PDB file of C-alpha atoms in Angstrom:
ATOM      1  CA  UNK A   1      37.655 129.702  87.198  1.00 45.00           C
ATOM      2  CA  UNK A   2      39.553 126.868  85.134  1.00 50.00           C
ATOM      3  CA  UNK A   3      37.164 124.358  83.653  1.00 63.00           C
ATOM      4  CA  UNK A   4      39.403 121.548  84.316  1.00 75.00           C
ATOM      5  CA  UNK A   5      38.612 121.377  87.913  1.00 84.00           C
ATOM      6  CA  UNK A   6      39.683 117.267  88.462  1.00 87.00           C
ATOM      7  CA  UNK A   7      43.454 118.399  89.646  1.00 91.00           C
ATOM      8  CA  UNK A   8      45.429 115.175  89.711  1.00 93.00           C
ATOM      9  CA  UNK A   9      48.315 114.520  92.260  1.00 95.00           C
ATOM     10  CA  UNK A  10      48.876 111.141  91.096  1.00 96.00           C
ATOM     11  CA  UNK A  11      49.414 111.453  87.570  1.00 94.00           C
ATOM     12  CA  UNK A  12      47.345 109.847  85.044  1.00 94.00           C
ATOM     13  CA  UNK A  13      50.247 108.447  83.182  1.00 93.00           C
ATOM     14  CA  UNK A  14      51.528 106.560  86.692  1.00 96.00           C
ATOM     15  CA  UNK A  15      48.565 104.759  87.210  1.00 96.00           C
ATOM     16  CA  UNK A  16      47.292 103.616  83.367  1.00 95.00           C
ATOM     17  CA  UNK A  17      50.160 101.280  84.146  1.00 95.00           C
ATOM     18  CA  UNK A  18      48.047  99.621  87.085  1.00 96.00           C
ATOM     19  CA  UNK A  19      44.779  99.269  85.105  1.00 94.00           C
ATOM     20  CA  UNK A  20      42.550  96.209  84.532  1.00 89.00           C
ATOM     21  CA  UNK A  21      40.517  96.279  81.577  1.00 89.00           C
ATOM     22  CA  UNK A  22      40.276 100.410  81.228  1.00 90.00           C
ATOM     23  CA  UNK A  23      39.719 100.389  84.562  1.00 94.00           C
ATOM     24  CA  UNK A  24      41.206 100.948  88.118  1.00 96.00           C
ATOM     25  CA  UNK A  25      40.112  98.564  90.849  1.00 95.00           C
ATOM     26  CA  UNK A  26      40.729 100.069  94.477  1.00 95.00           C
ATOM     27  CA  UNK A  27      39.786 100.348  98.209  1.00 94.00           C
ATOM     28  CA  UNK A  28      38.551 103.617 100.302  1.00 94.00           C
ATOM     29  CA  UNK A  29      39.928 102.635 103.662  1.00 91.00           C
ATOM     30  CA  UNK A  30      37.727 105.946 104.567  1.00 91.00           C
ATOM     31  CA  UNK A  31      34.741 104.299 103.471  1.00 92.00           C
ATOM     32  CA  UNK A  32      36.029 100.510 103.766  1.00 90.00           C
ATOM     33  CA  UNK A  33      34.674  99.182 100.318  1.00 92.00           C
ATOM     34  CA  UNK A  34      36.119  98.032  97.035  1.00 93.00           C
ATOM     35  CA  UNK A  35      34.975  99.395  93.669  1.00 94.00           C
ATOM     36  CA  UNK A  36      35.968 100.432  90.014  1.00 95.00           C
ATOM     37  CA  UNK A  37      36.600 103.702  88.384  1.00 95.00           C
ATOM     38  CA  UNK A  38      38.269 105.263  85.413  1.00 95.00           C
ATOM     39  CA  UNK A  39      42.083 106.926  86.110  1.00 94.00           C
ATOM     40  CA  UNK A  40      40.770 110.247  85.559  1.00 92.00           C
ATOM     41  CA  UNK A  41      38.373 110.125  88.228  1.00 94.00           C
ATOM     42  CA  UNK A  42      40.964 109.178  91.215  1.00 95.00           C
ATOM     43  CA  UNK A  43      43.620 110.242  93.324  1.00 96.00           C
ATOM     44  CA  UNK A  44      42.501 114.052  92.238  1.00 94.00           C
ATOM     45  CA  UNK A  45      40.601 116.821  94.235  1.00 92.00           C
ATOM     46  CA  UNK A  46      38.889 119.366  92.830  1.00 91.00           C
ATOM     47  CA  UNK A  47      40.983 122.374  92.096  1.00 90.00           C
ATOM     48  CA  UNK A  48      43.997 121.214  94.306  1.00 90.00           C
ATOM     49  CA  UNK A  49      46.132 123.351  92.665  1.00 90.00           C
ATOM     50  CA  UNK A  50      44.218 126.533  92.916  1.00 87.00           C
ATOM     51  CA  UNK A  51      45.003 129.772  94.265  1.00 85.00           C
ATOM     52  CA  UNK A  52      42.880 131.803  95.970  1.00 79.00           C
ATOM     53  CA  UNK A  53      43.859 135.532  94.905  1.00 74.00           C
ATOM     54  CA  UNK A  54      45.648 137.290  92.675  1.00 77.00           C
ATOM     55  CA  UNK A  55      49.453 135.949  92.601  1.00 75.00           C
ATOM     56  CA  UNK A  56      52.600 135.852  90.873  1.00 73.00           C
ATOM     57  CA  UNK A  57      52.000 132.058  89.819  1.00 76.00           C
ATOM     58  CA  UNK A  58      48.438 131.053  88.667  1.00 80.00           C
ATOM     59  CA  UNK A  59      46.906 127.563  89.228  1.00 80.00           C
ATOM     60  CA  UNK A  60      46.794 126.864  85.428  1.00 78.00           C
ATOM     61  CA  UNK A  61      51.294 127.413  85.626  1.00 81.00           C
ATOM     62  CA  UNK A  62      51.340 125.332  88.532  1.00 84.00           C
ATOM     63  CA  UNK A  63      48.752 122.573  87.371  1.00 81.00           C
ATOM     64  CA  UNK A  64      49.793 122.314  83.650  1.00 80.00           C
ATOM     65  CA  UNK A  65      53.301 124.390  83.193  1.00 79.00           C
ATOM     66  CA  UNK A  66      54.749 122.667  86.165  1.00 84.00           C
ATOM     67  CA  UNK A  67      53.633 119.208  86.345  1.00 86.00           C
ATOM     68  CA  UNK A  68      52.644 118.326  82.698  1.00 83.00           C
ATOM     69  CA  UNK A  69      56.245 119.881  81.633  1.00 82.00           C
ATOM     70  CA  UNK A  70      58.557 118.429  84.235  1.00 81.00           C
ATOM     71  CA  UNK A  71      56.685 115.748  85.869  1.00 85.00           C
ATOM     72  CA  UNK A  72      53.620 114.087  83.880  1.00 86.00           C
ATOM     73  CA  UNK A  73      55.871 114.482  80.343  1.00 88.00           C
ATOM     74  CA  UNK A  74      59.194 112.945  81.175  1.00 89.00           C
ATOM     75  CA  UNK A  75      57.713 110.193  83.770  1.00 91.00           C
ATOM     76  CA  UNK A  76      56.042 107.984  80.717  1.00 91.00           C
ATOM     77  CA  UNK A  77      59.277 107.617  78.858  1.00 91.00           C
ATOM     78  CA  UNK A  78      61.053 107.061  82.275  1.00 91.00           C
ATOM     79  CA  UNK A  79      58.877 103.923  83.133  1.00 92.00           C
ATOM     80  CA  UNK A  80      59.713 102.664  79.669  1.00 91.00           C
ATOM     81  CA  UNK A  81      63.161 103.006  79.718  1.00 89.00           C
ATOM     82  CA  UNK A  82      63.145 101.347  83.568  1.00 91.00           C
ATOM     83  CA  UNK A  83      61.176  98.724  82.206  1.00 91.00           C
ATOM     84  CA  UNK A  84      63.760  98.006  79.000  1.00 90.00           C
ATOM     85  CA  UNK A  85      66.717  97.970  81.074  1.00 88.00           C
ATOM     86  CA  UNK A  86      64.998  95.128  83.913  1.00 89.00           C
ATOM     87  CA  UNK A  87      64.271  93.390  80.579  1.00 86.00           C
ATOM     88  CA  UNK A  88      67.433  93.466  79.340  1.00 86.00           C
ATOM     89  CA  UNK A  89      69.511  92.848  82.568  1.00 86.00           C
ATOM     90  CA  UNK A  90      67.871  90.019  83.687  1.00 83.00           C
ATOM     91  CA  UNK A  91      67.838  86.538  82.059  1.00 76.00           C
ATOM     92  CA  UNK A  92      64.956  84.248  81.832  1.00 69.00           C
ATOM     93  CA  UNK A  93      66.131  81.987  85.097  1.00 72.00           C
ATOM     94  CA  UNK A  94      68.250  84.496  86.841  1.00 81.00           C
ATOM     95  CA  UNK A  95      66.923  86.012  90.111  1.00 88.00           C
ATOM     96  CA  UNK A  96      69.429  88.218  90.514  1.00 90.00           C
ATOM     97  CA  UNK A  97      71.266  91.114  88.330  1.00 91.00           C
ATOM     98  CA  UNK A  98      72.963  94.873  87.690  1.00 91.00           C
ATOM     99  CA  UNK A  99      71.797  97.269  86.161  1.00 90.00           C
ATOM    100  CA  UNK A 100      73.666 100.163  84.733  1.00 85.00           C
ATOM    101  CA  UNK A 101      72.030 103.770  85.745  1.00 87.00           C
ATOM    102  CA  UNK A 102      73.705 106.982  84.520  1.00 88.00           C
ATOM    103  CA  UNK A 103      74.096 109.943  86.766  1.00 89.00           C
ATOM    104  CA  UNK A 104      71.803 111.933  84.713  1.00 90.00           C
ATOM    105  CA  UNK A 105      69.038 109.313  84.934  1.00 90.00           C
ATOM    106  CA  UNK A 106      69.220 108.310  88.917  1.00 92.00           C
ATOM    107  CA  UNK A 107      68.684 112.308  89.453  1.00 93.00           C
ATOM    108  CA  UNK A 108      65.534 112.060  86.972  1.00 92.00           C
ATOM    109  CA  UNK A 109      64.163 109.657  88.976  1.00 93.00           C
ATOM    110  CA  UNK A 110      64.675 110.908  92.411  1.00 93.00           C
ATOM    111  CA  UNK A 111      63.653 114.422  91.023  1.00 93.00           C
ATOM    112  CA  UNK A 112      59.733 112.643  90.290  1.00 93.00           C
ATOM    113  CA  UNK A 113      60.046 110.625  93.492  1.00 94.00           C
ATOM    114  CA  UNK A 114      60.591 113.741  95.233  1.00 92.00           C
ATOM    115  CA  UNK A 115      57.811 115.817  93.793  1.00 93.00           C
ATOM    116  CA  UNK A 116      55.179 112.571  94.382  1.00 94.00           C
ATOM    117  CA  UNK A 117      56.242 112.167  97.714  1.00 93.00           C
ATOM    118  CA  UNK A 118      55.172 116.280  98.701  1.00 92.00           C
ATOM    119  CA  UNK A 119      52.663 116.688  96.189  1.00 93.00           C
ATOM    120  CA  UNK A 120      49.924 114.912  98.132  1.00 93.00           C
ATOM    121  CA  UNK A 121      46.734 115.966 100.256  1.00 93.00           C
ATOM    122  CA  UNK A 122      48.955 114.774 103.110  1.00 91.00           C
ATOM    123  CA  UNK A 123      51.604 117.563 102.961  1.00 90.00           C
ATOM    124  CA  UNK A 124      48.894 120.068 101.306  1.00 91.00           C
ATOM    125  CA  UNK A 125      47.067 119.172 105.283  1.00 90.00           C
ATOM    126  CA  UNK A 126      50.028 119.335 106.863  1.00 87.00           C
ATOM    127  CA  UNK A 127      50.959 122.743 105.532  1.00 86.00           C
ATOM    128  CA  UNK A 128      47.484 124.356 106.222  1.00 84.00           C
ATOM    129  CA  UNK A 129      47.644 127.437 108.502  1.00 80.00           C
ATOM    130  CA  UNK A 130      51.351 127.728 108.192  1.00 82.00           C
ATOM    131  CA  UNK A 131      53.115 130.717 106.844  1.00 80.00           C
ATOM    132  CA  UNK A 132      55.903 130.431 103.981  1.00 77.00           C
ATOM    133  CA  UNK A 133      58.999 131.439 104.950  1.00 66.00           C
ATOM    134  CA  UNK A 134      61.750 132.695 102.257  1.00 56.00           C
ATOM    135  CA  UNK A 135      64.339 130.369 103.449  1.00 50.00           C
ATOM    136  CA  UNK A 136      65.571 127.611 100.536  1.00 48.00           C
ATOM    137  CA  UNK A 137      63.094 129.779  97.680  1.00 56.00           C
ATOM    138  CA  UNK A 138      65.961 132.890  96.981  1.00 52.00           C
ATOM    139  CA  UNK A 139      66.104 132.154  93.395  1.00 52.00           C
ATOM    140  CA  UNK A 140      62.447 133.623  93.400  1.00 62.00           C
ATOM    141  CA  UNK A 141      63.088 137.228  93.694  1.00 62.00           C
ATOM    142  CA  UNK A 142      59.184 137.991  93.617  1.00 70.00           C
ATOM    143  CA  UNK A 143      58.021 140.274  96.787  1.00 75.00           C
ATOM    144  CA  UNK A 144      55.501 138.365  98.413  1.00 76.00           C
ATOM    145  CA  UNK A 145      52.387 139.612  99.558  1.00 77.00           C
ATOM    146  CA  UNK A 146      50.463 139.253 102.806  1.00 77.00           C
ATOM    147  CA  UNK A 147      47.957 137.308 101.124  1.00 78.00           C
ATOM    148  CA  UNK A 148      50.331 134.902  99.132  1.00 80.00           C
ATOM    149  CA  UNK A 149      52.552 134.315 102.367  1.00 81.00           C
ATOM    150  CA  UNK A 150      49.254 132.722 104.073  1.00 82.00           C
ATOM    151  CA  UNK A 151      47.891 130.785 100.961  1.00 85.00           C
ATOM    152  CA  UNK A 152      47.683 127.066 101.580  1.00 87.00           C
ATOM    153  CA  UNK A 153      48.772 126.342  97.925  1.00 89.00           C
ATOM    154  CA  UNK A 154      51.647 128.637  97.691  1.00 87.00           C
ATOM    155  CA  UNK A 155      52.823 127.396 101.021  1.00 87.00           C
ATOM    156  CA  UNK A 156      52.680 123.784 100.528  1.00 90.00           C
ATOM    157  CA  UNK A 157      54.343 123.803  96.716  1.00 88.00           C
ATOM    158  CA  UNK A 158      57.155 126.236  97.602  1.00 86.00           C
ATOM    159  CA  UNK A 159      57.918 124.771 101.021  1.00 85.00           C
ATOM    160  CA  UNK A 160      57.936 121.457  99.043  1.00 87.00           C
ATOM    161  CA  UNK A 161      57.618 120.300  95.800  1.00 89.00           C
ATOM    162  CA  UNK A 162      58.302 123.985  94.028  1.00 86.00           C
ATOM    163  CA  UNK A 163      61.415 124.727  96.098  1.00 85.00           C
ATOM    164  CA  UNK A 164      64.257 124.488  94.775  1.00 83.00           C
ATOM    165  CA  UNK A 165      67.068 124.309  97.787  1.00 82.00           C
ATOM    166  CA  UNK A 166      64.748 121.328  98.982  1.00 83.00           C
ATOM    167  CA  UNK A 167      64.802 119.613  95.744  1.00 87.00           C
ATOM    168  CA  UNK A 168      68.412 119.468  95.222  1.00 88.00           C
ATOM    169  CA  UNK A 169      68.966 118.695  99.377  1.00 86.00           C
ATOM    170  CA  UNK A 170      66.867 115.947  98.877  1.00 87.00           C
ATOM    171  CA  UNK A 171      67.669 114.440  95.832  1.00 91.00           C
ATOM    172  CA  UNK A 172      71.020 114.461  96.122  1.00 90.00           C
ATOM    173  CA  UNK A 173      70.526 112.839  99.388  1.00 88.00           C
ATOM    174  CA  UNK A 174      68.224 110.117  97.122  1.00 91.00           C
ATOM    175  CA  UNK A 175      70.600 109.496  94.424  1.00 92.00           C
ATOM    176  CA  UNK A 176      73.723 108.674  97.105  1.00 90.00           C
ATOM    177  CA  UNK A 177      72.062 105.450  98.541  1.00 91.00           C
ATOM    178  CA  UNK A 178      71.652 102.063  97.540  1.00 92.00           C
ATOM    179  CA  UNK A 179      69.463 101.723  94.866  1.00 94.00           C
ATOM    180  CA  UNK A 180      67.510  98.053  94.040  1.00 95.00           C
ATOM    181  CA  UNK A 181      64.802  97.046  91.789  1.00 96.00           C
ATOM    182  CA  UNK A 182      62.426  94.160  93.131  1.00 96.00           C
ATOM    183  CA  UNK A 183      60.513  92.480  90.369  1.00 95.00           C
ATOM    184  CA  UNK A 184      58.201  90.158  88.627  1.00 94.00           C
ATOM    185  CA  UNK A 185      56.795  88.836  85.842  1.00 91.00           C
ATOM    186  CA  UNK A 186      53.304  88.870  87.262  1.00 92.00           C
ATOM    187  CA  UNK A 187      51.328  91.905  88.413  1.00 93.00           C
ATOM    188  CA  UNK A 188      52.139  92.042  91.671  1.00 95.00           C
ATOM    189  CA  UNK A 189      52.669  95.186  93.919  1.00 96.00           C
ATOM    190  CA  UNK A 190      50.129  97.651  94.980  1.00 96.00           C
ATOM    191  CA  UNK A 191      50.280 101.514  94.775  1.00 97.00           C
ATOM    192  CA  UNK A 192      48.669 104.168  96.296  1.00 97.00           C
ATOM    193  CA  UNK A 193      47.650 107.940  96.876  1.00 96.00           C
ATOM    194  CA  UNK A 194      50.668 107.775  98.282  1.00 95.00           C
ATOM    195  CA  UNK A 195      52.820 105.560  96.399  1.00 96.00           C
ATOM    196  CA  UNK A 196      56.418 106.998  98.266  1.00 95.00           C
ATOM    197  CA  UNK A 197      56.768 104.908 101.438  1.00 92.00           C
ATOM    198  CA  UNK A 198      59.175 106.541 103.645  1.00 86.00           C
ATOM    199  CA  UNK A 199      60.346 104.292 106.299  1.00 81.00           C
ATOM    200  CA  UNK A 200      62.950 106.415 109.057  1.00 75.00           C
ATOM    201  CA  UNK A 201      65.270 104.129 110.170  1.00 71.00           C
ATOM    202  CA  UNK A 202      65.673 105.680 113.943  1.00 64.00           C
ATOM    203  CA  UNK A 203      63.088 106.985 116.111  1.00 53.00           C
ATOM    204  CA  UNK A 204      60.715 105.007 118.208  1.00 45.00           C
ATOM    205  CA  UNK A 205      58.538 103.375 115.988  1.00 49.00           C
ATOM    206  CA  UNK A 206      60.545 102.440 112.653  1.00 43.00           C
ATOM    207  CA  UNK A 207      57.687 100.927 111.393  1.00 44.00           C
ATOM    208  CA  UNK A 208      55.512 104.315 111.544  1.00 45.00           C
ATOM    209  CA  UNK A 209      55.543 106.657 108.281  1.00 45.00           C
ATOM    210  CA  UNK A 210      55.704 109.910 109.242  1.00 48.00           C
ATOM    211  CA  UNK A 211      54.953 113.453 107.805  1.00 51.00           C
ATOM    212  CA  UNK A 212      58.444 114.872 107.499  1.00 55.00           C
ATOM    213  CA  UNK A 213      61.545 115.542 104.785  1.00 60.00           C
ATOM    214  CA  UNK A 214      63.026 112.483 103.828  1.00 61.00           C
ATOM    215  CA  UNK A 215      66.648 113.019 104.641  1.00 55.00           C
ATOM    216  CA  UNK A 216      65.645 114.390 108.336  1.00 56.00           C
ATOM    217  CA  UNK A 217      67.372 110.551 109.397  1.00 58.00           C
ATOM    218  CA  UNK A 218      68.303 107.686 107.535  1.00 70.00           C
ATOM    219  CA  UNK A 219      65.362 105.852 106.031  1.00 75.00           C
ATOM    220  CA  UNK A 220      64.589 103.425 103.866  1.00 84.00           C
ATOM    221  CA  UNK A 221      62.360 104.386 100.801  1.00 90.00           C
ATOM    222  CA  UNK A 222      60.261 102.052  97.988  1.00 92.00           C
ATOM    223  CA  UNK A 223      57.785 103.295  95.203  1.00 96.00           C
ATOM    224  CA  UNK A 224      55.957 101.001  93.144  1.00 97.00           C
ATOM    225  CA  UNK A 225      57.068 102.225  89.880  1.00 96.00           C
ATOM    226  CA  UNK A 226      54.663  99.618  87.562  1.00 96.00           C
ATOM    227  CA  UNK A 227      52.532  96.534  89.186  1.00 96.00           C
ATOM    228  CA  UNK A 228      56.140  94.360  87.900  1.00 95.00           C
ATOM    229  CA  UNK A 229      58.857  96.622  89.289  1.00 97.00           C
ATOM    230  CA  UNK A 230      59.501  98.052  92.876  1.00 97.00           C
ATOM    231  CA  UNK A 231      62.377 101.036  93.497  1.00 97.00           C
ATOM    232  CA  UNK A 232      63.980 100.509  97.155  1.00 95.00           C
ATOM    233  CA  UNK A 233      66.363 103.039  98.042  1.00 93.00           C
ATOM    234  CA  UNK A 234      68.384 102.317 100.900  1.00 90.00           C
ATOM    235  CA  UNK A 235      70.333 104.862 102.891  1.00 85.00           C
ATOM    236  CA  UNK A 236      74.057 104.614 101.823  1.00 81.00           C
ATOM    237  CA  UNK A 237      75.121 103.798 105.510  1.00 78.00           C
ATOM    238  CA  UNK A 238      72.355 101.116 106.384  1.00 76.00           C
ATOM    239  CA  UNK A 239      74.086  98.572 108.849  1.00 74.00           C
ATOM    240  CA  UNK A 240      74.354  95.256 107.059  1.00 75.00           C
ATOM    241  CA  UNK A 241      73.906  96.479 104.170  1.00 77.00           C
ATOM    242  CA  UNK A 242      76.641  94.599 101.481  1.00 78.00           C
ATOM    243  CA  UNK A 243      78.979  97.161  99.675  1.00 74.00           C
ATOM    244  CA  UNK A 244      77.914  95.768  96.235  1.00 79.00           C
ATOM    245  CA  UNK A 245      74.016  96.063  97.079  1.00 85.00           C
ATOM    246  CA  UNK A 246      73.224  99.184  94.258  1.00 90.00           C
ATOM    247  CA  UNK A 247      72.269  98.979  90.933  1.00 90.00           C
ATOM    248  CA  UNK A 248      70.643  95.476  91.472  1.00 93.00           C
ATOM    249  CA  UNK A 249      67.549  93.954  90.238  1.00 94.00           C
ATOM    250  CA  UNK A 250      66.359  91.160  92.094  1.00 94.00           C
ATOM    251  CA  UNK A 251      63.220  88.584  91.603  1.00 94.00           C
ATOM    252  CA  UNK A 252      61.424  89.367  94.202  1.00 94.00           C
ATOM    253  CA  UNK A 253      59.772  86.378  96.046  1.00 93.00           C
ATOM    254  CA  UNK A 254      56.346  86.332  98.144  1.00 92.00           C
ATOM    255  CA  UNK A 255      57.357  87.136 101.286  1.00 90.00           C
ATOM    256  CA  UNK A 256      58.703  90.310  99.778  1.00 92.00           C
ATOM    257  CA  UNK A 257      55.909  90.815  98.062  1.00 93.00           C
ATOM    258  CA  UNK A 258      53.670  90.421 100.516  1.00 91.00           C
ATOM    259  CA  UNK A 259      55.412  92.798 102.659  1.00 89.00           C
ATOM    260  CA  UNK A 260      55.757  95.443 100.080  1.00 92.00           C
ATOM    261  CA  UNK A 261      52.104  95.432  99.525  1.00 93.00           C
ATOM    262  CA  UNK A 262      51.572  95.522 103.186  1.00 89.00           C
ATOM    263  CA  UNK A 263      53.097  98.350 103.790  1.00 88.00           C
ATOM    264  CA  UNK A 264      51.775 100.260 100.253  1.00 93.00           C
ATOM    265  CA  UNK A 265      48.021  99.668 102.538  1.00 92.00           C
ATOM    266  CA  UNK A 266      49.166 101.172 105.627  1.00 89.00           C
ATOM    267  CA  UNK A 267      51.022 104.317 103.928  1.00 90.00           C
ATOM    268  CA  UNK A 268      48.290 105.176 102.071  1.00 93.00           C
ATOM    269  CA  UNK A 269      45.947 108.123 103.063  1.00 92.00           C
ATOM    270  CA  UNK A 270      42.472 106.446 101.296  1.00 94.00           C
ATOM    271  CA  UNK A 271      42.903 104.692  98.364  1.00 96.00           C
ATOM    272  CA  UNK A 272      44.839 101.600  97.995  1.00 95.00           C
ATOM    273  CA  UNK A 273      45.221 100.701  93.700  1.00 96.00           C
ATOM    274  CA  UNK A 274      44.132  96.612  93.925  1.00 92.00           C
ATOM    275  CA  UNK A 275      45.276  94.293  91.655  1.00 87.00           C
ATOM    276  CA  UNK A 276      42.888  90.716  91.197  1.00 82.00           C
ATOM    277  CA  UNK A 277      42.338  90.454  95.057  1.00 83.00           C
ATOM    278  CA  UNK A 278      40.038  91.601  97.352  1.00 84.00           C
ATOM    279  CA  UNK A 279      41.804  94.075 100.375  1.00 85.00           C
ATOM    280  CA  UNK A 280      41.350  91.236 102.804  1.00 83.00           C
ATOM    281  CA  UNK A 281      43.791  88.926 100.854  1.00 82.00           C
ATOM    282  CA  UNK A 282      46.670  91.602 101.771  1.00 80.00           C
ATOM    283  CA  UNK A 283      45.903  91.925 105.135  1.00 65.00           C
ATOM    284  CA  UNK A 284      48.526  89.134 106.574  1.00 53.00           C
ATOM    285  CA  UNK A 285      50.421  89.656 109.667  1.00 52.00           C
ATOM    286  CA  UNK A 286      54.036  90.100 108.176  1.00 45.00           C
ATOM    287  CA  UNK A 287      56.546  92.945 109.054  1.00 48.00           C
ATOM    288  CA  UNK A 288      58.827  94.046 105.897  1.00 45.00           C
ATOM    289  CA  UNK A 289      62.314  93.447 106.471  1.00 49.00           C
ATOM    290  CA  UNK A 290      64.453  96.109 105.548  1.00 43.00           C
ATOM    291  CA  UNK A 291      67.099  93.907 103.599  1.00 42.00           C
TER     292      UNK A 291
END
């Protein structure tokens, strides 16, 4: 049994960018009260990652050769450069701005929003008791066995976050929308355990967040990349939405905010990442406009 047991799917590097003082301040909606903890100590489970028999892939690849190589490595240096260009593209006293995103770099960044939005205890539930099925996974030529084929980990990362035909469906469908930044110079915007908030925009309730693939319909999608900056990602054919609305960084003002942060409460599973308020401060009756 690995002696790391604390098996984070929020990485740590994400959230040091939403600490106070060394710390994290958040809110258990499960147990409806505020505290403070370190980053190591939340938004894991003990051995999430961990496979119960003898297998192909251990829980050490999946744990530390998958995530720290293509996720937790390359998402520090991401932020930074994310955070430069903002800098750079928007003046002082401008609210408004482009940014220039290579081809190579939009695909980076759908690839880890893709990977955070499956690798959560939301999916890993939702996959329980299911059976994988070799559809989208024929680059792995391994013969599964009846045992692997019914184990909750293998099922949830290769029907998700480990397979590869869903990665490149999905990201592909990511990196053709409308892509904005929202931002400010104060720490503003909440995260989450689950930081992706996928919004469907058809279906009875489009306020709802449902379990689901993201391209199933068109959506609209956010992640709180840093307490200052916000990712939207609007489906390319959004109705009203202007031709010249991608690549732009915009100021974003409070009732944005407020209905960002709104919705980052309701999407998440348990814990909501505070900032200087108390929960109570968020909870204001506002619906988030889509545009």
């Amino acid at each position: 049994m690995a002696k790391d047991k604390k098996h984070h799917f929020i990485p740590v590097c994400y959230l040091n960018h939403f600490k106070q003082n060394g710390h994290l301040h958040f809110y258990s909606k499960k147990r409806q009260e505020e505290n403070f903890c370190t980053v190591d100590a939340i938004c894991q489970e003990t051995y999430f990652y961990l496979i119960t028999q003898k297998s192909w892939w251990k829980t050490f690849e999946i744990e530390k050769g998958f995530f720290d190589k293509n996720v937790e490595t390359p998402l520090e240096p991401m932020i930074t450069k994310i955070e430069a260009s903002i800098k750079d593209s928007l003046a002082e006293n401008s609210s408004i701005a482009k940014i220039i995103l290579s081809e190579e770099t939009r695909r980076s960044i759908a690839s880890m929003i893709f990977i955070q939005f499956y690798r959560t205890p939301r999916f890993k539930k939702y996959y329980e008791g299911k059976k994988l099925i070799r559809q989208g996974i024929s680059s792995i030529t391994h013969e599964f066995t009846k045992e692997e084929i019914s184990d909750p980990v293998l099922v949830h990362a290769l029907s998700t976050y480990l397979n590869p035909h869903m990665l490149n469906k999905v990201v592909s469908y990511l990196v053709k929308g409308q892509w904005v930044f929202r931002c400010s110079d104060e720490n503003v915007f909440l995260t989450s355990d689950n930081p992706v908030v996928w919004i469907p925009l058809k279906g009875p309730k489009q306020e709802c967040f449902t379990i689901g693939n993201i391209d199933e319909s068109k959506c609209f999608l956010y992640y709180p990349i840093t307490p200052n900056i916000v990712l939207e990602i609007y489906d390319k054919d959004t109705k009203g939405l202007p031709s010249d609305f991608d690549n732009l960084v915009i100021r974003a003002d409070a009732e944005r905010i407020a209905g960002i942060n709104l919705n980052t409460i309701i999407n998440a599973e348990d814990i909501v990442i505070l900032l200087d308020k108390d929960i109570n401060a968020y909870s204001i009756d506002i619906t988030l406009k889509i545009i």
